[in-house]
Amino acid sequence: MADSETAPKFAPFIGMAGIASAMIFGCMGAAYGTAKSGIGIAGVGTFRPDLIMKCLIPVVMSGIIAVYALVISVLIAQDLTPPSPNGGGSNYSLFSGFMHLACGLSVGLTGLAAGYCIGVVGDKGVRSYMLQSRVFVGMVLILIFGEVLGLYGLIVALILNTKSKG
Amino acid sequence: MATRRIISQEKTLLEKDDSIGSSPAANEKSNIAPAVPASVIFKLLAFTLAMIVVPIGSYFATVDTLFKGNSTYAGALAAIMANAVLIGYIVVAMAEDQSDQLEGGSGKPKTDNKKDR
């Protein structure tokens, strides 16, 4: 029942909020990207069904956003352990809790931004690619730059997560 | 009287159908080949499976064996593997487009489909 100043009882709550925010916001971005670029595919597929294979690229990229959130959630969840039942309080410090919240928010909200970018670019870019095939290289480059936004959040979250072991 | 008239009209209509052939494709075989070839379906299924299995599978496969419990490197490897699947998908999609262009001269079915629509 040791409720120390650096490891209070509510510290795991903050860390679990990090896990939840990573998955929730990341999947919100991935779902928006998948749905919006899916609308574009539905518009293109009726006119040029042979282009569907290449038009699925934004959908795959949206899936990667969700994978980033999943990786960070698994990483944080491995650091969380329940307090031992025989009296001893959890040694999960408040510092770790806030840091895990920062991990989750950074990967979740950058995933939301990246998914939004991929959705809009995927919808409009695919429709333009139907009319002008040279748009493809530019579309894929813009999609990759949007995807990299989520990757930056993942890198920051990974670096933050290493600090909890120290 | 009325019944006889109706019967006679029906007969003439049926005979017209048979003689003129309002459905000229009745004797021909319709094109029942699937719109999406099986190879494309298998490619898409393979990439879907890879997208689900490869990143998280590589994480759990290497976190204890290759990286000795350092989960940060394993997480980074999972992200890299997800991007590897994406790059593989882009390469396959580009190759598919080029193969379509090479078959452009002989690829009659696709052009026929476009004309029909």
Short mmCIF file of C-alpha atoms in Angstrom, two decimals:
data_model
loop_
_atom_site.label_atom_id
_atom_site.label_comp_id
_atom_site.label_asym_id
_atom_site.label_seq_id
_atom_site.Cartn_x
_atom_site.Cartn_y
_atom_site.Cartn_z
CA MET A 1 0.00 0.00 0.00
CA ALA A 2 2.98 2.22 -0.39
CA ASP A 3 1.62 5.19 -2.22
CA SER A 4 4.83 7.02 -2.87
CA GLU A 5 5.10 10.46 -4.31
CA THR A 6 6.69 9.35 -7.58
CA ALA A 7 4.53 6.24 -8.09
CA PRO A 8 0.98 7.08 -7.03
CA LYS A 9 -1.89 4.65 -7.49
CA PHE A 10 -3.39 6.47 -10.44
CA ALA A 11 -0.21 6.36 -12.53
CA PRO A 12 -1.24 3.24 -14.55
CA PHE A 13 -4.45 5.07 -15.51
CA ILE A 14 -2.39 7.67 -17.36
CA GLY A 15 -0.37 4.99 -19.13
CA MET A 16 -3.46 3.09 -20.20
CA ALA A 17 -4.91 6.34 -21.49
CA GLY A 18 -1.82 6.42 -23.71
CA ILE A 19 -2.55 2.94 -25.07
CA ALA A 20 -6.17 3.80 -25.74
CA SER A 21 -5.39 7.13 -27.37
CA ALA A 22 -2.84 5.51 -29.66
CA MET A 23 -5.32 2.95 -30.94
CA ILE A 24 -8.35 5.25 -31.00
CA PHE A 25 -6.82 8.20 -32.82
CA GLY A 26 -4.65 6.06 -35.08
CA CYS A 27 -7.61 3.98 -36.18
CA MET A 28 -9.71 7.09 -36.66
CA GLY A 29 -7.12 8.34 -39.13
CA ALA A 30 -6.78 4.95 -40.80
CA ALA A 31 -10.56 4.60 -41.10
CA TYR A 32 -10.95 8.03 -42.63
CA GLY A 33 -8.16 7.35 -45.11
CA THR A 34 -9.59 3.97 -46.07
CA ALA A 35 -13.14 5.27 -46.46
CA LYS A 36 -12.25 8.39 -48.43
CA SER A 37 -9.89 6.62 -50.82
CA GLY A 38 -12.44 3.81 -51.09
CA ILE A 39 -14.93 6.38 -52.36
CA GLY A 40 -12.36 7.35 -54.98
CA ILE A 41 -11.87 3.72 -56.01
CA ALA A 42 -15.62 3.26 -56.33
CA GLY A 43 -15.73 6.30 -58.60
CA VAL A 44 -12.81 5.15 -60.75
CA GLY A 45 -13.69 1.46 -60.90
CA THR A 46 -16.89 2.00 -62.86
CA PHE A 47 -14.98 3.71 -65.67
CA ARG A 48 -11.53 2.09 -65.61
CA PRO A 49 -11.68 -1.25 -63.78
CA ASP A 50 -8.13 -2.06 -64.87
CA LEU A 51 -6.78 0.73 -62.66
CA ILE A 52 -8.16 -0.63 -59.40
CA MET A 53 -4.94 -2.44 -58.53
CA LYS A 54 -2.95 0.79 -58.56
CA CYS A 55 -5.72 2.80 -56.94
CA LEU A 56 -5.58 0.57 -53.88
CA ILE A 57 -2.25 2.09 -52.80
CA PRO A 58 -3.83 4.73 -50.52
CA VAL A 59 -5.85 1.99 -48.84
CA VAL A 60 -2.68 0.03 -48.10
CA MET A 61 -1.04 3.18 -46.74
CA SER A 62 -3.99 3.80 -44.45
CA GLY A 63 -3.55 0.28 -43.15
CA ILE A 64 0.06 1.08 -42.27
CA ILE A 65 -1.12 3.97 -40.08
CA ALA A 66 -3.10 1.46 -38.04
CA VAL A 67 -0.03 -0.80 -37.84
CA TYR A 68 1.98 2.06 -36.31
CA ALA A 69 -0.65 2.56 -33.64
CA LEU A 70 -0.77 -1.17 -33.02
CA VAL A 71 3.01 -1.41 -32.56
CA ILE A 72 3.08 1.42 -30.03
CA SER A 73 0.11 -0.02 -28.16
CA VAL A 74 1.85 -3.38 -27.86
CA LEU A 75 5.07 -1.70 -26.71
CA ILE A 76 3.30 0.28 -23.98
CA ALA A 77 1.20 -2.67 -22.90
CA GLN A 78 4.32 -4.73 -22.29
CA ASP A 79 5.62 -2.16 -19.80
CA LEU A 80 2.43 -2.20 -17.74
CA THR A 81 2.29 -4.79 -14.98
CA PRO A 82 -0.40 -5.14 -12.35
CA PRO A 83 0.61 -4.35 -8.77
CA SER A 84 1.68 -7.35 -6.76
CA PRO A 85 -1.16 -8.65 -4.60
CA ASN A 86 0.84 -9.09 -1.37
CA GLY A 87 0.80 -5.52 -0.21
CA GLY A 88 3.48 -3.97 -2.35
CA GLY A 89 2.25 -1.12 -4.46
CA SER A 90 2.96 -0.86 -8.12
CA ASN A 91 6.36 0.47 -9.01
CA TYR A 92 4.88 2.13 -12.07
CA SER A 93 5.97 5.71 -11.72
CA LEU A 94 4.00 8.74 -12.66
CA PHE A 95 6.83 9.65 -15.02
CA SER A 96 6.26 6.43 -16.98
CA GLY A 97 2.55 7.09 -17.05
CA PHE A 98 2.87 10.54 -18.55
CA MET A 99 5.52 9.31 -20.95
CA HIS A 100 3.30 6.52 -22.18
CA LEU A 101 0.52 9.05 -22.60
CA ALA A 102 2.90 11.13 -24.70
CA CYS A 103 3.80 8.04 -26.78
CA GLY A 104 0.16 7.24 -27.42
CA LEU A 105 -0.85 10.80 -28.21
CA SER A 106 2.08 11.40 -30.55
CA VAL A 107 1.51 8.26 -32.60
CA GLY A 108 -2.28 8.59 -32.44
CA LEU A 109 -2.66 12.20 -33.43
CA THR A 110 0.02 12.10 -36.13
CA GLY A 111 -1.75 8.99 -37.41
CA LEU A 112 -4.98 10.96 -37.50
CA ALA A 113 -3.28 13.72 -39.48
CA ALA A 114 -1.61 11.26 -41.86
CA GLY A 115 -4.83 9.33 -42.39
CA TYR A 116 -6.72 12.52 -43.17
CA CYS A 117 -4.04 13.53 -45.68
CA ILE A 118 -4.00 10.09 -47.30
CA GLY A 119 -7.79 10.06 -47.56
CA VAL A 120 -8.11 13.41 -49.30
CA VAL A 121 -5.11 12.85 -51.60
CA GLY A 122 -6.18 9.28 -52.32
CA ASP A 123 -9.68 10.32 -53.33
CA LYS A 124 -8.77 13.23 -55.58
CA GLY A 125 -5.52 11.77 -56.85
CA VAL A 126 -7.11 8.53 -57.97
CA ARG A 127 -9.82 10.39 -59.85
CA SER A 128 -7.20 12.54 -61.57
CA TYR A 129 -5.13 9.46 -62.39
CA MET A 130 -8.14 8.05 -64.24
CA LEU A 131 -7.96 11.01 -66.65
CA GLN A 132 -4.20 11.63 -66.78
CA SER A 133 -1.85 8.74 -66.13
CA ARG A 134 1.14 10.98 -65.40
CA VAL A 135 -0.45 12.04 -62.14
CA PHE A 136 0.47 8.66 -60.69
CA VAL A 137 4.06 9.45 -59.70
CA GLY A 138 3.04 12.71 -58.08
CA MET A 139 0.14 11.07 -56.31
CA VAL A 140 2.34 8.33 -54.85
CA LEU A 141 4.94 10.89 -53.75
CA ILE A 142 2.32 13.00 -51.99
CA LEU A 143 0.91 9.88 -50.37
CA ILE A 144 4.37 8.90 -49.14
CA PHE A 145 4.95 12.36 -47.69
CA GLY A 146 1.61 12.11 -45.92
CA GLU A 147 2.50 8.66 -44.66
CA VAL A 148 5.83 9.94 -43.32
CA LEU A 149 3.92 12.26 -40.96
CA GLY A 150 2.66 9.19 -39.17
CA LEU A 151 6.14 7.68 -39.26
CA TYR A 152 7.56 10.73 -37.44
CA GLY A 153 5.05 10.21 -34.67
CA LEU A 154 6.08 6.56 -34.47
CA ILE A 155 9.77 7.48 -34.22
CA VAL A 156 9.11 9.99 -31.44
CA ALA A 157 7.01 7.44 -29.60
CA LEU A 158 9.71 4.78 -29.91
CA ILE A 159 12.37 7.17 -28.60
CA LEU A 160 10.12 8.19 -25.71
CA ASN A 161 9.42 4.56 -24.90
CA THR A 162 13.12 3.78 -24.44
CA LYS A 163 13.32 6.33 -21.62
CA SER A 164 11.07 4.32 -19.36
CA LYS A 165 13.62 1.53 -18.96
CA GLY A 166 16.36 3.85 -17.67
CA MET B 1 -63.59 -15.79 -80.56
CA ALA B 2 -61.50 -13.70 -78.27
CA THR B 3 -59.51 -16.67 -77.09
CA ARG B 4 -58.80 -17.72 -80.64
CA ARG B 5 -57.53 -14.26 -81.49
CA ILE B 6 -55.21 -14.23 -78.57
CA ILE B 7 -53.86 -17.63 -79.39
CA SER B 8 -53.21 -16.65 -82.95
CA GLN B 9 -51.43 -13.47 -81.91
CA GLU B 10 -49.24 -15.32 -79.51
CA LYS B 11 -48.27 -17.80 -82.15
CA THR B 12 -47.27 -15.12 -84.59
CA LEU B 13 -45.20 -13.36 -81.96
CA LEU B 14 -43.45 -16.57 -81.05
CA GLU B 15 -42.80 -17.32 -84.70
CA LYS B 16 -41.42 -13.86 -85.20
CA ASP B 17 -39.08 -14.36 -82.29
CA ASP B 18 -37.87 -17.63 -83.69
CA SER B 19 -37.53 -16.50 -87.30
CA ILE B 20 -36.09 -13.01 -86.88
CA GLY B 21 -34.26 -13.75 -83.70
CA SER B 22 -34.77 -10.79 -81.41
CA SER B 23 -32.01 -12.25 -79.22
CA PRO B 24 -29.21 -12.93 -81.68
CA ALA B 25 -26.83 -13.95 -78.91
CA ALA B 26 -28.99 -16.91 -77.92
CA ASN B 27 -26.91 -19.29 -79.98
CA GLU B 28 -23.59 -17.78 -78.99
CA LYS B 29 -21.78 -18.48 -75.80
CA SER B 30 -21.80 -15.51 -73.49
CA ASN B 31 -18.57 -14.34 -71.92
CA ILE B 32 -18.63 -15.77 -68.43
CA ALA B 33 -14.94 -15.28 -67.71
CA PRO B 34 -14.48 -13.54 -64.37
CA ALA B 35 -13.99 -9.79 -64.61
CA VAL B 36 -10.95 -9.90 -62.33
CA PRO B 37 -8.45 -12.65 -63.16
CA ALA B 38 -7.59 -15.13 -60.45
CA SER B 39 -3.94 -14.06 -60.32
CA VAL B 40 -4.94 -10.54 -59.28
CA ILE B 41 -7.24 -11.91 -56.60
CA PHE B 42 -4.46 -14.09 -55.24
CA LYS B 43 -2.06 -11.13 -55.23
CA LEU B 44 -4.52 -9.01 -53.31
CA LEU B 45 -5.23 -11.79 -50.83
CA ALA B 46 -1.50 -12.38 -50.36
CA PHE B 47 -0.86 -8.71 -49.67
CA THR B 48 -3.80 -8.51 -47.30
CA LEU B 49 -2.48 -11.49 -45.36
CA ALA B 50 1.05 -10.07 -45.40
CA MET B 51 -0.23 -6.72 -44.14
CA ILE B 52 -1.91 -8.41 -41.20
CA VAL B 53 0.73 -11.00 -40.34
CA VAL B 54 4.15 -9.61 -41.29
CA PRO B 55 4.53 -6.51 -39.04
CA ILE B 56 3.11 -7.90 -35.83
CA GLY B 57 4.54 -11.34 -36.55
CA SER B 58 8.03 -9.95 -37.09
CA TYR B 59 7.71 -8.04 -33.82
CA PHE B 60 6.88 -11.10 -31.75
CA ALA B 61 9.33 -13.30 -33.65
CA THR B 62 12.33 -11.05 -33.04
CA VAL B 63 11.64 -9.35 -29.72
CA ASP B 64 12.99 -12.23 -27.65
CA THR B 65 15.26 -14.01 -30.12
CA LEU B 66 17.08 -11.47 -32.25
CA PHE B 67 16.87 -8.35 -30.09
CA LYS B 68 17.10 -10.03 -26.67
CA GLY B 69 14.02 -8.34 -25.27
CA ASN B 70 14.76 -4.84 -26.56
CA SER B 71 11.27 -4.08 -27.69
CA THR B 72 12.15 -0.74 -29.25
CA TYR B 73 14.22 -2.31 -32.01
CA ALA B 74 11.54 -4.93 -32.55
CA GLY B 75 8.89 -2.21 -32.86
CA ALA B 76 11.04 -0.33 -35.34
CA LEU B 77 11.49 -3.55 -37.30
CA ALA B 78 7.72 -4.04 -37.35
CA ALA B 79 7.25 -0.56 -38.81
CA ILE B 80 9.97 -1.22 -41.39
CA MET B 81 8.34 -4.51 -42.37
CA ALA B 82 4.99 -2.75 -42.83
CA ASN B 83 6.67 -0.30 -45.20
CA ALA B 84 8.38 -3.18 -46.99
CA VAL B 85 4.97 -4.69 -47.69
CA LEU B 86 3.79 -1.32 -49.02
CA ILE B 87 6.80 -1.00 -51.33
CA GLY B 88 6.24 -4.53 -52.55
CA TYR B 89 2.63 -3.66 -53.31
CA ILE B 90 3.64 -0.57 -55.28
CA VAL B 91 6.18 -2.59 -57.28
CA VAL B 92 3.61 -5.27 -58.08
CA ALA B 93 1.03 -2.66 -59.10
CA MET B 94 3.52 -0.96 -61.40
CA ALA B 95 4.54 -4.30 -62.94
CA GLU B 96 0.89 -5.13 -63.53
CA ASP B 97 0.36 -1.86 -65.36
CA GLN B 98 3.40 -2.46 -67.56
CA SER B 99 2.27 -6.00 -68.37
CA ASP B 100 -1.08 -4.57 -69.42
CA GLN B 101 0.68 -2.17 -71.73
CA LEU B 102 2.79 -4.97 -73.24
CA GLU B 103 -0.30 -7.03 -73.86
CA GLY B 104 -2.03 -4.02 -75.38
CA GLY B 105 -1.83 -5.44 -78.89
CA SER B 106 -3.14 -8.87 -78.03
CA GLY B 107 -5.26 -7.96 -75.03
CA LYS B 108 -8.55 -7.96 -76.86
CA PRO B 109 -10.95 -8.77 -74.04
CA LYS B 110 -10.20 -5.64 -72.03
CA THR B 111 -10.59 -3.30 -74.96
CA ASP B 112 -13.80 -5.07 -75.94
CA ASN B 113 -15.14 -4.57 -72.48
CA LYS B 114 -14.39 -0.89 -72.64
CA LYS B 115 -16.15 -0.56 -75.98
CA ASP B 116 -19.20 -2.34 -74.69
CA ARG B 117 -19.50 0.13 -71.90
#
